PDB file of C-alpha atoms in Angstrom:
ATOM      1  CA  MET A  37     -15.332   8.205 -29.922  1.00 54.00           C
ATOM      2  CA  SER A  38     -13.399   6.528 -27.199  1.00 67.00           C
ATOM      3  CA  ALA A  39     -11.654   8.624 -24.782  1.00 83.00           C
ATOM      4  CA  ALA A  40      -7.616   8.847 -25.209  1.00 92.00           C
ATOM      5  CA  PRO A  41      -5.669   6.456 -23.311  1.00 97.00           C
ATOM      6  CA  ILE A  42      -4.492   7.683 -19.893  1.00 98.00           C
ATOM      7  CA  LYS A  43      -0.489   8.281 -20.244  1.00 98.00           C
ATOM      8  CA  ILE A  44       1.278   6.275 -17.667  1.00 99.00           C
ATOM      9  CA  ALA A  45       5.038   6.546 -16.328  1.00 98.00           C
ATOM     10  CA  ILE A  46       6.675   3.754 -14.210  1.00 98.00           C
ATOM     11  CA  ALA A  47       9.178   4.647 -11.486  1.00 98.00           C
ATOM     12  CA  GLY A  48      11.557   1.921 -10.426  1.00 96.00           C
ATOM     13  CA  ALA A  49      10.896   0.447 -13.720  1.00 96.00           C
ATOM     14  CA  LEU A  50      13.868  -2.072 -13.329  1.00 95.00           C
ATOM     15  CA  GLY A  51      12.463  -3.614 -10.117  1.00 92.00           C
ATOM     16  CA  ARG A  52      10.218  -6.625  -9.951  1.00 89.00           C
ATOM     17  CA  MET A  53       7.090  -4.606  -9.323  1.00 92.00           C
ATOM     18  CA  GLY A  54       8.056  -2.029 -11.829  1.00 95.00           C
ATOM     19  CA  GLN A  55       8.191  -4.783 -14.372  1.00 95.00           C
ATOM     20  CA  ALA A  56       4.899  -6.441 -13.270  1.00 94.00           C
ATOM     21  CA  VAL A  57       3.235  -2.918 -13.308  1.00 97.00           C
ATOM     22  CA  ALA A  58       4.712  -2.270 -16.946  1.00 97.00           C
ATOM     23  CA  ALA A  59       2.922  -5.389 -18.046  1.00 97.00           C
ATOM     24  CA  ALA A  60      -0.266  -4.790 -16.313  1.00 97.00           C
ATOM     25  CA  VAL A  61      -0.451  -1.176 -18.013  1.00 98.00           C
ATOM     26  CA  GLN A  62       0.366  -2.640 -21.466  1.00 97.00           C
ATOM     27  CA  ALA A  63      -2.473  -5.448 -21.221  1.00 97.00           C
ATOM     28  CA  ASP A  64      -5.032  -2.403 -20.308  1.00 97.00           C
ATOM     29  CA  PRO A  65      -6.802  -0.715 -23.259  1.00 96.00           C
ATOM     30  CA  ALA A  66      -7.640   2.400 -21.035  1.00 97.00           C
ATOM     31  CA  LEU A  67      -3.832   2.977 -20.325  1.00 98.00           C
ATOM     32  CA  ILE A  68      -0.680   3.802 -22.447  1.00 98.00           C
ATOM     33  CA  LEU A  69       2.808   3.283 -21.085  1.00 98.00           C
ATOM     34  CA  VAL A  70       4.734   6.456 -22.156  1.00 98.00           C
ATOM     35  CA  ALA A  71       7.952   6.549 -19.955  1.00 98.00           C
ATOM     36  CA  ARG A  72       9.936   4.290 -17.602  1.00 98.00           C
ATOM     37  CA  PHE A  73      12.600   5.755 -15.311  1.00 97.00           C
ATOM     38  CA  ASP A  74      14.744   4.344 -12.501  1.00 95.00           C
ATOM     39  CA  ARG A  75      17.529   5.815 -10.343  1.00 91.00           C
ATOM     40  CA  PRO A  76      19.310   8.221 -12.150  1.00 87.00           C
ATOM     41  CA  ASP A  77      22.379   6.153 -12.395  1.00 86.00           C
ATOM     42  CA  ALA A  78      20.571   2.999 -13.504  1.00 85.00           C
ATOM     43  CA  GLN A  79      21.273   1.670 -16.982  1.00 84.00           C
ATOM     44  CA  GLY A  80      18.536  -0.132 -19.225  1.00 84.00           C
ATOM     45  CA  GLU A  81      16.931   0.248 -22.498  1.00 87.00           C
ATOM     46  CA  GLY A  82      14.237   2.679 -23.135  1.00 90.00           C
ATOM     47  CA  LEU A  83      14.800   4.606 -19.769  1.00 95.00           C
ATOM     48  CA  VAL A  84      14.217   8.351 -19.297  1.00 96.00           C
ATOM     49  CA  SER A  85      14.944  10.779 -16.757  1.00 95.00           C
ATOM     50  CA  ALA A  86      12.368  11.472 -14.096  1.00 95.00           C
ATOM     51  CA  ALA A  87      12.061  14.898 -15.546  1.00 96.00           C
ATOM     52  CA  GLN A  88      11.331  13.648 -18.929  1.00 97.00           C
ATOM     53  CA  ALA A  89       8.736  11.166 -17.499  1.00 97.00           C
ATOM     54  CA  LEU A  90       6.860  13.770 -15.352  1.00 97.00           C
ATOM     55  CA  ALA A  91       6.694  15.986 -18.945  1.00 97.00           C
ATOM     56  CA  ALA A  92       5.041  13.290 -20.903  1.00 97.00           C
ATOM     57  CA  CYS A  93       2.351  11.422 -18.531  1.00 98.00           C
ATOM     58  CA  ASP A  94      -0.844  12.085 -16.702  1.00 98.00           C
ATOM     59  CA  VAL A  95      -0.017   9.479 -13.752  1.00 99.00           C
ATOM     60  CA  ILE A  96       2.974   8.055 -12.315  1.00 99.00           C
ATOM     61  CA  ILE A  97       3.144   4.495 -10.831  1.00 99.00           C
ATOM     62  CA  ASP A  98       5.836   4.565  -7.994  1.00 98.00           C
ATOM     63  CA  PHE A  99       7.130   1.202  -6.259  1.00 95.00           C
ATOM     64  CA  THR A 100      10.446   2.154  -4.975  1.00 95.00           C
ATOM     65  CA  THR A 101      11.474   3.528  -1.446  1.00 94.00           C
ATOM     66  CA  PRO A 102       9.773   6.013   1.046  1.00 95.00           C
ATOM     67  CA  ALA A 103      12.571   8.569   0.258  1.00 96.00           C
ATOM     68  CA  ALA A 104      12.384   8.119  -3.163  1.00 96.00           C
ATOM     69  CA  SER A 105       8.429   8.321  -3.261  1.00 97.00           C
ATOM     70  CA  ALA A 106       8.375  11.662  -1.080  1.00 97.00           C
ATOM     71  CA  ALA A 107      10.915  13.416  -3.336  1.00 97.00           C
ATOM     72  CA  LEU A 108       8.911  12.381  -6.420  1.00 98.00           C
ATOM     73  CA  ALA A 109       5.448  13.543  -4.722  1.00 98.00           C
ATOM     74  CA  GLU A 110       7.273  17.059  -4.417  1.00 97.00           C
ATOM     75  CA  GLN A 111       8.246  16.998  -8.089  1.00 97.00           C
ATOM     76  CA  ALA A 112       4.993  15.510  -9.259  1.00 97.00           C
ATOM     77  CA  ALA A 113       2.833  18.187  -7.261  1.00 96.00           C
ATOM     78  CA  GLY A 114       4.925  20.945  -9.143  1.00 94.00           C
ATOM     79  CA  LYS A 115       4.036  19.711 -12.689  1.00 95.00           C
ATOM     80  CA  GLY A 116       0.263  18.693 -11.777  1.00 94.00           C
ATOM     81  CA  VAL A 117       1.045  14.698 -12.188  1.00 98.00           C
ATOM     82  CA  ALA A 118      -1.049  12.387 -10.310  1.00 98.00           C
ATOM     83  CA  LEU A 119       0.708   9.675  -8.345  1.00 98.00           C
ATOM     84  CA  VAL A 120       0.123   6.215  -7.536  1.00 98.00           C
ATOM     85  CA  LEU A 121       2.229   5.370  -4.551  1.00 98.00           C
ATOM     86  CA  GLY A 122       3.097   1.734  -3.622  1.00 94.00           C
ATOM     87  CA  SER A 123       6.117   2.053  -1.220  1.00 92.00           C
ATOM     88  CA  THR A 124       5.792   1.116   2.305  1.00 86.00           C
ATOM     89  CA  GLY A 125       7.820   1.846   5.374  1.00 86.00           C
ATOM     90  CA  PHE A 126       7.268   5.703   5.452  1.00 92.00           C
ATOM     91  CA  ASP A 127       8.392   7.661   8.282  1.00 93.00           C
ATOM     92  CA  ALA A 128       6.321  10.808   9.734  1.00 94.00           C
ATOM     93  CA  ALA A 129       8.258  13.342   7.910  1.00 97.00           C
ATOM     94  CA  GLN A 130       7.774  11.290   4.398  1.00 97.00           C
ATOM     95  CA  ILE A 131       3.998  11.087   5.369  1.00 96.00           C
ATOM     96  CA  ALA A 132       4.187  15.016   5.692  1.00 98.00           C
ATOM     97  CA  ALA A 133       5.763  15.362   2.502  1.00 98.00           C
ATOM     98  CA  VAL A 134       3.211  13.487   0.576  1.00 98.00           C
ATOM     99  CA  ALA A 135       0.427  15.059   2.289  1.00 98.00           C
ATOM    100  CA  GLN A 136       1.911  18.519   1.330  1.00 98.00           C
ATOM    101  CA  ALA A 137       2.161  17.142  -2.393  1.00 98.00           C
ATOM    102  CA  ALA A 138      -1.490  15.906  -2.186  1.00 98.00           C
ATOM    103  CA  LYS A 139      -2.652  19.689  -1.630  1.00 98.00           C
ATOM    104  CA  THR A 140      -2.165  20.291  -5.540  1.00 97.00           C
ATOM    105  CA  THR A 141      -1.996  17.046  -7.148  1.00 98.00           C
ATOM    106  CA  ALA A 142      -4.308  13.630  -6.932  1.00 98.00           C
ATOM    107  CA  ILE A 143      -2.289  10.990  -4.978  1.00 99.00           C
ATOM    108  CA  VAL A 144      -3.224   7.278  -4.267  1.00 98.00           C
ATOM    109  CA  ARG A 145      -1.028   5.957  -1.366  1.00 96.00           C
ATOM    110  CA  ALA A 146      -1.577   2.246  -0.331  1.00 92.00           C
ATOM    111  CA  GLY A 147       0.142  -0.448   1.486  1.00 85.00           C
ATOM    112  CA  ASN A 148      -1.486  -3.037  -0.577  1.00 89.00           C
ATOM    113  CA  PHE A 149      -3.568  -3.007  -4.036  1.00 93.00           C
ATOM    114  CA  SER A 150      -5.391  -6.116  -3.831  1.00 91.00           C
ATOM    115  CA  LEU A 151      -9.110  -6.283  -3.983  1.00 87.00           C
ATOM    116  CA  GLY A 152      -9.341  -9.231  -1.730  1.00 91.00           C
ATOM    117  CA  LEU A 153      -6.959  -7.630   0.903  1.00 93.00           C
ATOM    118  CA  ASN A 154      -8.867  -4.527   0.986  1.00 89.00           C
ATOM    119  CA  MET A 155     -12.006  -6.444   1.594  1.00 90.00           C
ATOM    120  CA  LEU A 156     -10.339  -8.026   4.482  1.00 95.00           C
ATOM    121  CA  MET A 157      -9.586  -4.855   6.296  1.00 92.00           C
ATOM    122  CA  GLY A 158     -13.282  -4.135   6.332  1.00 90.00           C
ATOM    123  CA  LEU A 159     -13.858  -7.543   7.797  1.00 95.00           C
ATOM    124  CA  VAL A 160     -11.210  -7.111  10.494  1.00 97.00           C
ATOM    125  CA  ALA A 161     -12.675  -3.659  11.491  1.00 94.00           C
ATOM    126  CA  GLN A 162     -16.212  -5.422  11.847  1.00 95.00           C
ATOM    127  CA  ALA A 163     -14.835  -8.267  13.784  1.00 98.00           C
ATOM    128  CA  ALA A 164     -12.707  -6.060  16.120  1.00 98.00           C
ATOM    129  CA  ARG A 165     -15.973  -3.903  17.012  1.00 97.00           C
ATOM    130  CA  ALA A 166     -18.143  -6.960  17.459  1.00 98.00           C
ATOM    131  CA  LEU A 167     -16.077  -8.899  19.658  1.00 98.00           C
ATOM    132  CA  PRO A 168     -15.168  -7.561  22.994  1.00 98.00           C
ATOM    133  CA  ALA A 169     -11.557  -6.584  23.692  1.00 97.00           C
ATOM    134  CA  ASP A 170     -11.734  -8.358  27.118  1.00 96.00           C
ATOM    135  CA  GLY A 171     -12.477 -11.692  25.803  1.00 97.00           C
ATOM    136  CA  TYR A 172     -10.644 -11.805  22.136  1.00 99.00           C
ATOM    137  CA  ASP A 173      -6.783 -10.911  21.820  1.00 98.00           C
ATOM    138  CA  ILE A 174      -5.993  -9.651  18.243  1.00 99.00           C
ATOM    139  CA  GLU A 175      -2.689 -10.716  16.854  1.00 98.00           C
ATOM    140  CA  ILE A 176      -1.526  -9.986  13.128  1.00 99.00           C
ATOM    141  CA  PHE A 177       0.932 -12.326  11.179  1.00 98.00           C
ATOM    142  CA  GLU A 178       2.755 -11.373   7.998  1.00 98.00           C
ATOM    143  CA  ALA A 179       4.941 -13.410   5.912  1.00 98.00           C
ATOM    144  CA  HIS A 180       7.192 -11.942   2.974  1.00 96.00           C
ATOM    145  CA  HIS A 181      10.323 -12.943   0.796  1.00 95.00           C
ATOM    146  CA  ARG A 182      14.028 -12.204   2.343  1.00 96.00           C
ATOM    147  CA  ARG A 183      14.329  -9.115  -0.094  1.00 93.00           C
ATOM    148  CA  LYS A 184      11.866  -6.936   1.872  1.00 92.00           C
ATOM    149  CA  VAL A 185      13.348  -4.344   4.128  1.00 89.00           C
ATOM    150  CA  ASP A 186      10.549  -3.226   6.229  1.00 90.00           C
ATOM    151  CA  ALA A 187       8.484  -4.901   9.109  1.00 93.00           C
ATOM    152  CA  PRO A 188       6.111  -5.162  10.009  1.00 95.00           C
ATOM    153  CA  SER A 189       4.690  -4.645   6.122  1.00 92.00           C
ATOM    154  CA  GLY A 190       2.650  -1.603   5.526  1.00 88.00           C
ATOM    155  CA  THR A 191      -0.165  -4.057   4.775  1.00 92.00           C
ATOM    156  CA  ALA A 192      -0.085  -5.513   8.350  1.00 96.00           C
ATOM    157  CA  LEU A 193       0.273  -2.005   9.843  1.00 94.00           C
ATOM    158  CA  MET A 194      -3.099  -1.205   7.651  1.00 92.00           C
ATOM    159  CA  LEU A 195      -4.771  -4.568   9.271  1.00 96.00           C
ATOM    160  CA  GLY A 196      -3.688  -3.101  12.774  1.00 98.00           C
ATOM    161  CA  GLU A 197      -5.267  -0.018  11.990  1.00 95.00           C
ATOM    162  CA  ALA A 198      -8.543  -1.525  10.885  1.00 95.00           C
ATOM    163  CA  ALA A 199      -8.560  -3.359  13.984  1.00 98.00           C
ATOM    164  CA  ALA A 200      -7.886  -0.609  16.259  1.00 98.00           C
ATOM    165  CA  LYS A 201     -10.675   1.723  14.542  1.00 95.00           C
ATOM    166  CA  GLY A 202     -12.927  -1.323  15.055  1.00 97.00           C
ATOM    167  CA  ARG A 203     -12.065  -1.099  18.820  1.00 97.00           C
ATOM    168  CA  GLY A 204     -12.044   2.708  18.856  1.00 97.00           C
ATOM    169  CA  VAL A 205      -8.335   2.829  20.181  1.00 98.00           C
ATOM    170  CA  SER A 206      -5.228   4.304  18.720  1.00 97.00           C
ATOM    171  CA  LEU A 207      -2.891   1.775  17.336  1.00 98.00           C
ATOM    172  CA  SER A 208       0.202   3.648  18.401  1.00 95.00           C
ATOM    173  CA  GLN A 209      -1.148   2.869  21.883  1.00 97.00           C
ATOM    174  CA  VAL A 210      -1.833  -0.743  21.907  1.00 97.00           C
ATOM    175  CA  ALA A 211       0.533  -2.103  19.218  1.00 97.00           C
ATOM    176  CA  ARG A 212       3.133  -4.788  20.347  1.00 96.00           C
ATOM    177  CA  HIS A 213       5.958  -5.282  17.912  1.00 94.00           C
ATOM    178  CA  ALA A 214       8.004  -7.836  19.850  1.00 88.00           C
ATOM    179  CA  ARG A 215       8.038 -10.022  22.695  1.00 89.00           C
ATOM    180  CA  ASP A 216      11.130 -11.322  24.499  1.00 88.00           C
ATOM    181  CA  GLY A 217      11.924 -12.722  27.991  1.00 92.00           C
ATOM    182  CA  ILE A 218       9.613 -12.189  30.636  1.00 90.00           C
ATOM    183  CA  THR A 219       6.881 -10.046  29.082  1.00 90.00           C
ATOM    184  CA  GLY A 220       4.282 -10.038  31.821  1.00 93.00           C
ATOM    185  CA  GLU A 221       0.704 -10.678  31.176  1.00 94.00           C
ATOM    186  CA  ARG A 222      -0.991  -9.467  28.083  1.00 95.00           C
ATOM    187  CA  PRO A 223      -2.934  -6.188  28.378  1.00 94.00           C
ATOM    188  CA  VAL A 224      -6.374  -6.321  27.380  1.00 95.00           C
ATOM    189  CA  GLU A 225      -6.532  -4.255  24.379  1.00 96.00           C
ATOM    190  CA  GLU A 226      -3.165  -5.200  23.031  1.00 98.00           C
ATOM    191  CA  ILE A 227      -2.455  -5.966  19.099  1.00 98.00           C
ATOM    192  CA  GLY A 228       0.096  -7.823  18.521  1.00 98.00           C
ATOM    193  CA  PHE A 229       2.520  -8.147  15.366  1.00 98.00           C
ATOM    194  CA  SER A 230       4.584 -11.256  14.301  1.00 97.00           C
ATOM    195  CA  VAL A 231       6.710 -11.111  11.079  1.00 97.00           C
ATOM    196  CA  LEU A 232       8.556 -13.931   8.895  1.00 97.00           C
ATOM    197  CA  ARG A 233      11.136 -13.230   6.356  1.00 98.00           C
ATOM    198  CA  GLY A 234      12.190 -15.743   3.911  1.00 98.00           C
ATOM    199  CA  GLY A 235      12.544 -17.417   0.516  1.00 97.00           C
ATOM    200  CA  GLY A 236      10.311 -15.899  -2.079  1.00 94.00           C
ATOM    201  CA  ILE A 237       6.906 -15.524  -0.172  1.00 96.00           C
ATOM    202  CA  ILE A 238       4.871 -12.827  -2.052  1.00 92.00           C
ATOM    203  CA  GLY A 239       2.514 -11.846   0.929  1.00 94.00           C
ATOM    204  CA  GLU A 240       0.881 -13.612   3.658  1.00 96.00           C
ATOM    205  CA  HIS A 241      -1.626 -11.932   6.192  1.00 98.00           C
ATOM    206  CA  SER A 242      -3.844 -13.198   8.879  1.00 98.00           C
ATOM    207  CA  VAL A 243      -5.459 -11.406  11.894  1.00 99.00           C
ATOM    208  CA  THR A 244      -6.297 -13.858  14.760  1.00 99.00           C
ATOM    209  CA  PHE A 245      -9.030 -13.145  17.238  1.00 99.00           C
ATOM    210  CA  ALA A 246      -8.230 -15.550  20.101  1.00 99.00           C
ATOM    211  CA  ALA A 247     -10.602 -16.468  23.045  1.00 98.00           C
ATOM    212  CA  ASP A 248     -10.537 -18.899  25.676  1.00 98.00           C
ATOM    213  CA  ASP A 249     -12.824 -21.098  23.760  1.00 98.00           C
ATOM    214  CA  GLU A 250     -12.342 -20.323  20.205  1.00 98.00           C
ATOM    215  CA  ILE A 251     -10.218 -18.879  17.621  1.00 99.00           C
ATOM    216  CA  LEU A 252     -11.229 -16.779  14.586  1.00 99.00           C
ATOM    217  CA  THR A 253      -8.597 -16.248  11.988  1.00 99.00           C
ATOM    218  CA  LEU A 254      -8.985 -13.915   8.928  1.00 99.00           C
ATOM    219  CA  SER A 255      -6.526 -14.347   6.518  1.00 98.00           C
ATOM    220  CA  HIS A 256      -5.245 -13.298   2.844  1.00 97.00           C
ATOM    221  CA  SER A 257      -2.623 -15.304   0.499  1.00 96.00           C
ATOM    222  CA  ALA A 258      -1.017 -13.217  -2.469  1.00 93.00           C
ATOM    223  CA  ARG A 259      -0.217 -16.027  -5.248  1.00 92.00           C
ATOM    224  CA  ASP A 260       1.066 -13.791  -7.996  1.00 88.00           C
ATOM    225  CA  ARG A 261       2.678 -10.255  -8.077  1.00 85.00           C
ATOM    226  CA  GLY A 262       0.863  -9.308 -10.994  1.00 89.00           C
ATOM    227  CA  LEU A 263      -2.180  -9.093  -8.452  1.00 92.00           C
ATOM    228  CA  PHE A 264      -0.817  -5.983  -7.051  1.00 92.00           C
ATOM    229  CA  ALA A 265       0.147  -4.431 -10.072  1.00 95.00           C
ATOM    230  CA  ARG A 266      -3.270  -4.793 -11.451  1.00 95.00           C
ATOM    231  CA  GLY A 267      -4.587  -3.320  -8.740  1.00 95.00           C
ATOM    232  CA  ALA A 268      -2.186  -0.425  -9.157  1.00 96.00           C
ATOM    233  CA  ALA A 269      -3.332   0.158 -12.912  1.00 97.00           C
ATOM    234  CA  ALA A 270      -6.811   0.358 -11.454  1.00 96.00           C
ATOM    235  CA  ALA A 271      -5.619   3.070  -9.215  1.00 97.00           C
ATOM    236  CA  ALA A 272      -3.983   5.110 -12.184  1.00 98.00           C
ATOM    237  CA  ARG A 273      -7.287   4.733 -14.156  1.00 97.00           C
ATOM    238  CA  TRP A 274      -9.286   6.138 -11.280  1.00 97.00           C
ATOM    239  CA  VAL A 275      -7.070   8.769 -10.044  1.00 98.00           C
ATOM    240  CA  ALA A 276      -6.278  10.659 -13.371  1.00 97.00           C
ATOM    241  CA  GLY A 277      -8.255  13.774 -13.555  1.00 95.00           C
ATOM    242  CA  ARG A 278      -9.230  13.457  -9.875  1.00 97.00           C
ATOM    243  CA  PRO A 279      -9.093  16.749  -7.610  1.00 97.00           C
ATOM    244  CA  ALA A 280      -6.027  17.095  -5.550  1.00 98.00           C
ATOM    245  CA  GLY A 281      -6.087  15.212  -2.432  1.00 98.00           C
ATOM    246  CA  GLU A 282      -4.464  12.058  -0.652  1.00 97.00           C
ATOM    247  CA  TYR A 283      -6.524   8.872  -1.451  1.00 96.00           C
ATOM    248  CA  ASP A 284      -6.336   5.151  -0.574  1.00 92.00           C
ATOM    249  CA  MET A 285      -7.582   1.988  -2.228  1.00 91.00           C
ATOM    250  CA  GLN A 286     -10.652   2.115  -0.285  1.00 87.00           C
ATOM    251  CA  ASP A 287     -11.550   5.170  -2.272  1.00 92.00           C
ATOM    252  CA  VAL A 288     -10.436   3.495  -5.561  1.00 92.00           C
ATOM    253  CA  LEU A 289     -12.574   0.361  -4.777  1.00 87.00           C
ATOM    254  CA  GLY A 290     -15.672   2.559  -3.561  1.00 86.00           C
ATOM    255  CA  PHE A 291     -15.153   1.061  -0.100  1.00 76.00           C
ATOM    256  CA  SER A 292     -15.238   4.558   1.664  1.00 70.00           C
ATOM    257  CA  LYS A 293     -17.325   7.527   0.855  1.00 52.00           C
ATOM    258  CA  GLU A 294     -16.448   9.735  -1.846  1.00 41.00           C
ATOM    259  CA  ARG A 295     -14.051  12.710  -0.762  1.00 40.00           C
TER     260      ARG A 295
END
């Protein structure tokens, strides 16, 4: 006898990612979409309140805003509902709120739900570990559509963390987010970030290791927003029934040790 499908609710249901996630959930026989909700003042057929969604589901998939996600995490923790959070741009207080909620429920929080991008993170860490900092400068470039409100992207920061981990340094100590005017010579361990915003770009990321005599570039290009939605659906399947804790896509995909 097959297991009952996992009951899914979608936060931010009227947004582009919310609609893509709904399609991915409906295409997955292991999942069933039981509730859709958005802002309290949102109007849309079939929308319910957050409280109704929490009462009806096993897992909520949320691609909204950091503030909304942090508030939802607190509510979900009180109900024992698992979460998949795809919002980016969290500040320290919001990260702490999610971590507190993860003490009583299972939460997957990721800046990117793509299999290929998560593979890229491992390759970046490996390259940063192998290539000497005094010979190879690291630059991270990302491009997204004009409507994206945070920069650098959560994915770019994840790649920066992977590079910093490979080099055994703290990203906060070596990151450079802007250059203008007379900047002086580049520090040896600096990890630079460059950002493009325009058009309808779904997501482009590259990490360049630049030496005097060669340049190595590792890159990922997203061609369909459904890529991230399918990854979020996979994360929902994985997190349902998991012990309380904060997880990421490295856990979901088996790239890190089971917690």
